Short mmCIF file of C-alpha atoms and ligand atoms in Angstrom, two decimals:
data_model
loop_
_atom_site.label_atom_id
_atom_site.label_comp_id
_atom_site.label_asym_id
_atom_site.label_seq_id
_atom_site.Cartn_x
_atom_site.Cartn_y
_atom_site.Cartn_z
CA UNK A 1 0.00 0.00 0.00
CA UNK A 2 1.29 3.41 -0.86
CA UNK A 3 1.73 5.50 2.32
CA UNK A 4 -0.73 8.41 3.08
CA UNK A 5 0.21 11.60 1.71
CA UNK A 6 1.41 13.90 4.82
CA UNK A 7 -1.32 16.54 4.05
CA UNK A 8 -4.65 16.76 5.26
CA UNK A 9 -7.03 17.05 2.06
CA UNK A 10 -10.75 17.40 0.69
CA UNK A 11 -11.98 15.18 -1.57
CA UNK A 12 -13.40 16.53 -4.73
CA UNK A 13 -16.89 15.74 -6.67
CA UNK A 14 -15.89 14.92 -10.37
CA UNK A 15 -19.02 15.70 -12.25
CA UNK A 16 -18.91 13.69 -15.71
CA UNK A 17 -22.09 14.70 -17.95
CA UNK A 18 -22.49 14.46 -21.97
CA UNK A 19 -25.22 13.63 -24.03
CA UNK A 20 -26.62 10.35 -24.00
CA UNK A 21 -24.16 8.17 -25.55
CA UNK A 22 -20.84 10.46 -26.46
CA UNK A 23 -19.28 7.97 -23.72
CA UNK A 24 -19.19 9.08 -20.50
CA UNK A 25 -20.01 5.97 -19.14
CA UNK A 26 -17.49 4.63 -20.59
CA UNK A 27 -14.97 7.02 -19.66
CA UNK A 28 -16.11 6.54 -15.94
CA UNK A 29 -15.55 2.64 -15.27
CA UNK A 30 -11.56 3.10 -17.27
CA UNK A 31 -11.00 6.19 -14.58
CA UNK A 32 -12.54 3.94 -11.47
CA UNK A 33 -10.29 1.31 -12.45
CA UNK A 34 -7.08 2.84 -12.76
CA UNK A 35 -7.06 5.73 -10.40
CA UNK A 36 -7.20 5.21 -6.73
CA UNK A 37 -8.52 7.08 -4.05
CA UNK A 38 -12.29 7.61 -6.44
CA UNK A 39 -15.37 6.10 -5.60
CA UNK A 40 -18.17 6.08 -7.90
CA UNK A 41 -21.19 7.72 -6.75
CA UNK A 42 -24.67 5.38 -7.48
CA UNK A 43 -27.66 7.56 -8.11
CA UNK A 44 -30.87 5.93 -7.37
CA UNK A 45 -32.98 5.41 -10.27
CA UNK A 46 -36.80 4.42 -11.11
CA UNK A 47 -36.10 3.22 -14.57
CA UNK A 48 -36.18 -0.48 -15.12
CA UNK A 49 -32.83 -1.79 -15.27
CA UNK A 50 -31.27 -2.52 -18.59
CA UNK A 51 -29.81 -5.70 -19.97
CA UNK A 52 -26.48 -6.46 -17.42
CA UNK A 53 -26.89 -3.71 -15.32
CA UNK A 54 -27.14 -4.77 -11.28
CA UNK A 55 -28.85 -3.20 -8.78
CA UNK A 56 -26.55 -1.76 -6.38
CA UNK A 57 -23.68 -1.46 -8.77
CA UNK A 58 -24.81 0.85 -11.72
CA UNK A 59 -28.01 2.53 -9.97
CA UNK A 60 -30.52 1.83 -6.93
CA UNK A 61 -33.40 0.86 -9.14
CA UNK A 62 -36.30 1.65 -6.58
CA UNK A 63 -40.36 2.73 -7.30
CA UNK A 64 -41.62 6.34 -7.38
CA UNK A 65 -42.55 5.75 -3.97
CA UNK A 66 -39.39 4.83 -2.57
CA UNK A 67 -37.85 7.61 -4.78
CA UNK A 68 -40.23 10.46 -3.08
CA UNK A 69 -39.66 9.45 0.44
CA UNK A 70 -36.04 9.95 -0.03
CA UNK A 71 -36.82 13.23 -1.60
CA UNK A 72 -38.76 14.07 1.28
CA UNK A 73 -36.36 13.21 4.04
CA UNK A 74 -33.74 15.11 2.46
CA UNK A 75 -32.01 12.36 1.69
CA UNK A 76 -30.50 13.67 -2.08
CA UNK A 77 -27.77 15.99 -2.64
CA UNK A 78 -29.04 16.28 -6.33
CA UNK A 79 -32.01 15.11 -8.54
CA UNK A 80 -34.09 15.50 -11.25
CA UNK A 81 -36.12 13.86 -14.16
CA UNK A 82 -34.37 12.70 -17.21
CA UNK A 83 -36.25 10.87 -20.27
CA UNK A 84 -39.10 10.28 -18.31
CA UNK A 85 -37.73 8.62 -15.45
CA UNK A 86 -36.23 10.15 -12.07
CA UNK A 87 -32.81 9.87 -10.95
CA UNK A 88 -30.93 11.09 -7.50
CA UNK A 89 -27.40 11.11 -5.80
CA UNK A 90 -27.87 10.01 -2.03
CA UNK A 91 -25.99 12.93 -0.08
CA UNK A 92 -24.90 10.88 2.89
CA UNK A 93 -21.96 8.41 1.22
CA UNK A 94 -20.52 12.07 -0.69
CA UNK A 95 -20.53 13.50 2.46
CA UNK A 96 -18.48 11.26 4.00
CA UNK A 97 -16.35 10.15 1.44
CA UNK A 98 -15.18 14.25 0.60
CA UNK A 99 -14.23 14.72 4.46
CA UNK A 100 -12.57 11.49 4.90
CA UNK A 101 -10.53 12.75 1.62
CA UNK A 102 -12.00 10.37 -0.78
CA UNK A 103 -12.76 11.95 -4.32
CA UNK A 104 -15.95 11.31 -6.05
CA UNK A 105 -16.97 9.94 -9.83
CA UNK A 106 -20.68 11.12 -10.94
CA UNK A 107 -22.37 10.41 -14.23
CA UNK A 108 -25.30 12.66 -14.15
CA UNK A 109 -26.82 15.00 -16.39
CA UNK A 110 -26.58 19.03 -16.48
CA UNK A 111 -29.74 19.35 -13.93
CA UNK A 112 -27.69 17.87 -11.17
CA UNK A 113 -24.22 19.20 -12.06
CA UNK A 114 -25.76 22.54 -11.61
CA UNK A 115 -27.67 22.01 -8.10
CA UNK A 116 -24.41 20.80 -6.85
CA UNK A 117 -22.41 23.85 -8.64
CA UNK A 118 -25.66 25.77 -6.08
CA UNK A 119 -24.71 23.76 -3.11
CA UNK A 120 -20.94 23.08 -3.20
CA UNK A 121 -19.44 25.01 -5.85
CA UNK A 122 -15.48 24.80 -4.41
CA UNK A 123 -16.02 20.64 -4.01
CA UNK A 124 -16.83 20.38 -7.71
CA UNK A 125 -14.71 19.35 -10.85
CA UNK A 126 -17.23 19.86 -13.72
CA UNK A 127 -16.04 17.63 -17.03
CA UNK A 128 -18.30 17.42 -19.99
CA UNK A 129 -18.07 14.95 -22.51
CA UNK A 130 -18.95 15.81 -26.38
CA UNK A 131 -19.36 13.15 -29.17
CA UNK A 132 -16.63 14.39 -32.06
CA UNK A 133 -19.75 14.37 -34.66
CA UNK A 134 -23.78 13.82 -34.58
CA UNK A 135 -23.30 10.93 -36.49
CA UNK A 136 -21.26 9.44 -34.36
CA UNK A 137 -23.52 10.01 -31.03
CA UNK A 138 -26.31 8.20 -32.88
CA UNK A 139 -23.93 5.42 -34.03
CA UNK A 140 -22.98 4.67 -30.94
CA UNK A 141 -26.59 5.09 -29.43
CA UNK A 142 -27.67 2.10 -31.91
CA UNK A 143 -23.83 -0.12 -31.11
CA UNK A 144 -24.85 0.30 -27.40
CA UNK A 145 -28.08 -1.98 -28.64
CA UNK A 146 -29.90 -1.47 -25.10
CA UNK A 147 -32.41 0.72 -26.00
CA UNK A 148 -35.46 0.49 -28.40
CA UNK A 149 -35.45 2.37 -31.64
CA UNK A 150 -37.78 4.18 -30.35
CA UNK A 151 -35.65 5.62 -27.03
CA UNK A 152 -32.34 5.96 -28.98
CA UNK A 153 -35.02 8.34 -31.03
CA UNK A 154 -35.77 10.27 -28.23
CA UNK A 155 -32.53 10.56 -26.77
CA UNK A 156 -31.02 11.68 -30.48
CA UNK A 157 -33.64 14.58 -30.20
CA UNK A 158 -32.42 15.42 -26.54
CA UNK A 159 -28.99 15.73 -27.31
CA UNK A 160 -28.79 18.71 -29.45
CA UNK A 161 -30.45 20.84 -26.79
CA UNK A 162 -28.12 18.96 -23.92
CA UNK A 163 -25.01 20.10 -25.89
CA UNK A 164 -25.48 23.81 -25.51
CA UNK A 165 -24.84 23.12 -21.35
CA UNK A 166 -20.98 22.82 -22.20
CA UNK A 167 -20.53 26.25 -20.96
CA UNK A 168 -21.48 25.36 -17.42
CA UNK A 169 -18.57 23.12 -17.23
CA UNK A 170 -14.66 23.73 -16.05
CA UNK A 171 -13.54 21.28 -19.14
CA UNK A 172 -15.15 19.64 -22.03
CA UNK A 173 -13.38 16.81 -23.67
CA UNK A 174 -14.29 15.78 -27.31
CA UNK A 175 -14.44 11.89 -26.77
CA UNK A 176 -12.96 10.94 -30.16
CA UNK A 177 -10.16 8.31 -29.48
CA UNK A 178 -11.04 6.77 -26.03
CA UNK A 179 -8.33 6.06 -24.65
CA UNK A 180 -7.05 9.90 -25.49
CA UNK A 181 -9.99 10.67 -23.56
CA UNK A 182 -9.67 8.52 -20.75
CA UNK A 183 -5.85 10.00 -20.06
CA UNK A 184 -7.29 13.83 -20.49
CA UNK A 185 -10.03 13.14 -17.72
CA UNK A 186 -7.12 11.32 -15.66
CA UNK A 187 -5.38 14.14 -16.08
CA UNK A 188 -7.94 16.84 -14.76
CA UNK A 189 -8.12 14.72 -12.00
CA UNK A 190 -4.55 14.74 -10.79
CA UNK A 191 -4.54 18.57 -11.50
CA UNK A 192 -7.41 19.41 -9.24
CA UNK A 193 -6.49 17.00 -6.15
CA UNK A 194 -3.19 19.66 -6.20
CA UNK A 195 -5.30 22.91 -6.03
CA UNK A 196 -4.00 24.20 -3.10
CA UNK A 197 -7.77 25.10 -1.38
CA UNK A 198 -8.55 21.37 -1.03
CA UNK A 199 -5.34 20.68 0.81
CA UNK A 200 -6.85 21.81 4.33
CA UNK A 201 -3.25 20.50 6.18
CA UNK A 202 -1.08 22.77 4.19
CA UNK A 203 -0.81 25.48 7.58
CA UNK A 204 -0.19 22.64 9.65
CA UNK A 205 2.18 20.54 6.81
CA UNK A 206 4.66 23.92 6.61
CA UNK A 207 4.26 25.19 10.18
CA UNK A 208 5.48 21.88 10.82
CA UNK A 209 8.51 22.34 8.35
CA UNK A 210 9.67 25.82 9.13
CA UNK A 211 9.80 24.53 13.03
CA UNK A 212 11.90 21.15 12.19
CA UNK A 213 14.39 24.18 10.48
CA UNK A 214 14.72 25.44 13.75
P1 LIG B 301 -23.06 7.53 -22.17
O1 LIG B 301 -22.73 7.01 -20.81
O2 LIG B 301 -22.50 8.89 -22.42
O3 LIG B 301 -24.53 7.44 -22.49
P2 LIG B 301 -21.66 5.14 -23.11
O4 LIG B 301 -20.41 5.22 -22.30
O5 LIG B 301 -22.69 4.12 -22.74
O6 LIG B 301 -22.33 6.59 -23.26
O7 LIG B 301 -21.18 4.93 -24.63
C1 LIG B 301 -22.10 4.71 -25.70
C2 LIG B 301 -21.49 3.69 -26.69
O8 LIG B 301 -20.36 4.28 -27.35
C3 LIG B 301 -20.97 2.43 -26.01
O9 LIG B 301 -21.27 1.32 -26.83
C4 LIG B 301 -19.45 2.67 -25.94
O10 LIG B 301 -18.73 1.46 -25.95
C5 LIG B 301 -19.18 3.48 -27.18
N1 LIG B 301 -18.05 4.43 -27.08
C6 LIG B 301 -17.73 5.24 -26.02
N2 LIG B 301 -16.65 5.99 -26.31
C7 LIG B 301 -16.26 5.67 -27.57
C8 LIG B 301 -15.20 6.12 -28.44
N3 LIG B 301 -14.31 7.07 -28.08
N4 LIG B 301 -15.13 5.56 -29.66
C9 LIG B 301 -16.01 4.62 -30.06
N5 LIG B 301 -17.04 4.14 -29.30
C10 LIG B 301 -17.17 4.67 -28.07
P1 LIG B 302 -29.22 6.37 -18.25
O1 LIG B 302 -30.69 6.08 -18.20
O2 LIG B 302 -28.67 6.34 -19.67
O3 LIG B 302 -28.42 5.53 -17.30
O4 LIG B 302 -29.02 7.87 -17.76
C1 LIG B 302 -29.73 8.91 -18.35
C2 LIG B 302 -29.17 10.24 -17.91
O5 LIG B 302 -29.40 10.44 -16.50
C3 LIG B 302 -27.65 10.36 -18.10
O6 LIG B 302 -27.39 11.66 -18.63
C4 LIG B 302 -27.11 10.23 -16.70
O7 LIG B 302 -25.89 10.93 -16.56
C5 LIG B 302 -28.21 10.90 -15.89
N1 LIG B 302 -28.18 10.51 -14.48
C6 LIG B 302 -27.88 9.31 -13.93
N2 LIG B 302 -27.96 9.36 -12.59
C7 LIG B 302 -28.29 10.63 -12.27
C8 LIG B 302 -28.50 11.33 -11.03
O8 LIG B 302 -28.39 10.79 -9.93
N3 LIG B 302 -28.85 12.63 -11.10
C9 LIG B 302 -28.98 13.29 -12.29
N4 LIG B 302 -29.30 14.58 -12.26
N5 LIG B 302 -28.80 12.67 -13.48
C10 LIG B 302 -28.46 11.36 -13.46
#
């Protein structure tokens, strides 16, 4: 095990949204696997689950009614209604995974990324992922093969109007070549854990150098 860096840090929320399909997804399970120190955040969901998807792992697939008492006891940091169906980050494992110093991975839409950017601007990393063309987003709607005709329809529709939220982000990266992609969200990653507001020890970390000087 790698020993614990000497200084006290925040974790950060990394906010990965795109239109349906440009990838972020995608992007999200190759950053979980090879960074440490990340935790992906599982939303709670009322939409059926698709087709290797498991409850607990992707999404909390619960009713409306389970969905609205958690809405009602506070229990979300974030949600909203996407393509008909409602989705929700539970604030309590964020909470403690930021002040224990654990970073976390979400894959939700622009409605969420900006009630967090309301809540806890300084926490959040905003990334958002664009397909290089439209007709690659709708190729790789139909290669993803989960969805009916008839959704990957709807969600074609939706993505030129979800595009325009770009501007709300920090980054954007232009998922292309995947793996280039992969490396540049990586990268934001490692930049932002070294912004020197998150590291809450720093006082303490050089106080403690200037007196071993002495
Ligand atoms: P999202 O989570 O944004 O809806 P996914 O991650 O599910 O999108 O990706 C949609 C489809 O596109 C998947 O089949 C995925 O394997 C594929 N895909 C993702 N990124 C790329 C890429 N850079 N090049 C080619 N195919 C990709
Ligand atoms: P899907 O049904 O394809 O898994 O997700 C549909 C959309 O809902 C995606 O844009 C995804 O990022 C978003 N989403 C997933 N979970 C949440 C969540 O907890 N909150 C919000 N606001 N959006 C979410």
């Amino acid at each position: 095990m790698k020993p614990a860096r000497p200084v006290a840090t925040r974790g950060l929320m990394l906010v990965l949204s795109s239109p349906s399909g440009a990838g972020k997804s995608t992007i999200s399970r190759a950053v979980l696997e090879r960074e440490e120190n990340i935790a992906l955040s599982v939303s709670l969901t009322t939409r059926p689950p698709r087709k290797g998807e498991e409850d607990g792992r992707d999404y909390i697939f619960v009713g409306d009614a389970a969905f609205q008492a958690m809405v009602e006891r506070d229990g979300f940091l974030e949600h909203a209604e996407v393509f008909g169906h409602r989705y929700g980050t539970p604030r309590a494992p964020v909470e403690a995974a930021l002040e224990k110093g654990r970073d976390m991975l979400f894959d939700i839409d622009w409605q969420g990324a900006q009630q967090i950017a309301e809540k806890a601007r300084t926490d959040l990393v905003g990334v958002f992922v664009l397909p290089p063309s439209i007709e690659e987003l709708e190729r790789r709607l139909h290669a993803r093969a989960q969805d009916s005709s008839e959704v990957v329809r709807a969600r074609m529709a939706k993505a030129l109007d979800e595009v325009s939220h770009y501007a709300e982000y920090d980054y954007v990266v232009i998922n292309s070549d995947l793996e280039t992609s992969i490396e540049e969200v990586r990268s934001i990653l490692r930049a932002e854990r070294r912004r020197r507001t998150r590291q809450t020890g720093l006082t303490d970390f050089v106080n403690a150098l200037r007196g071993e000087k002495r």
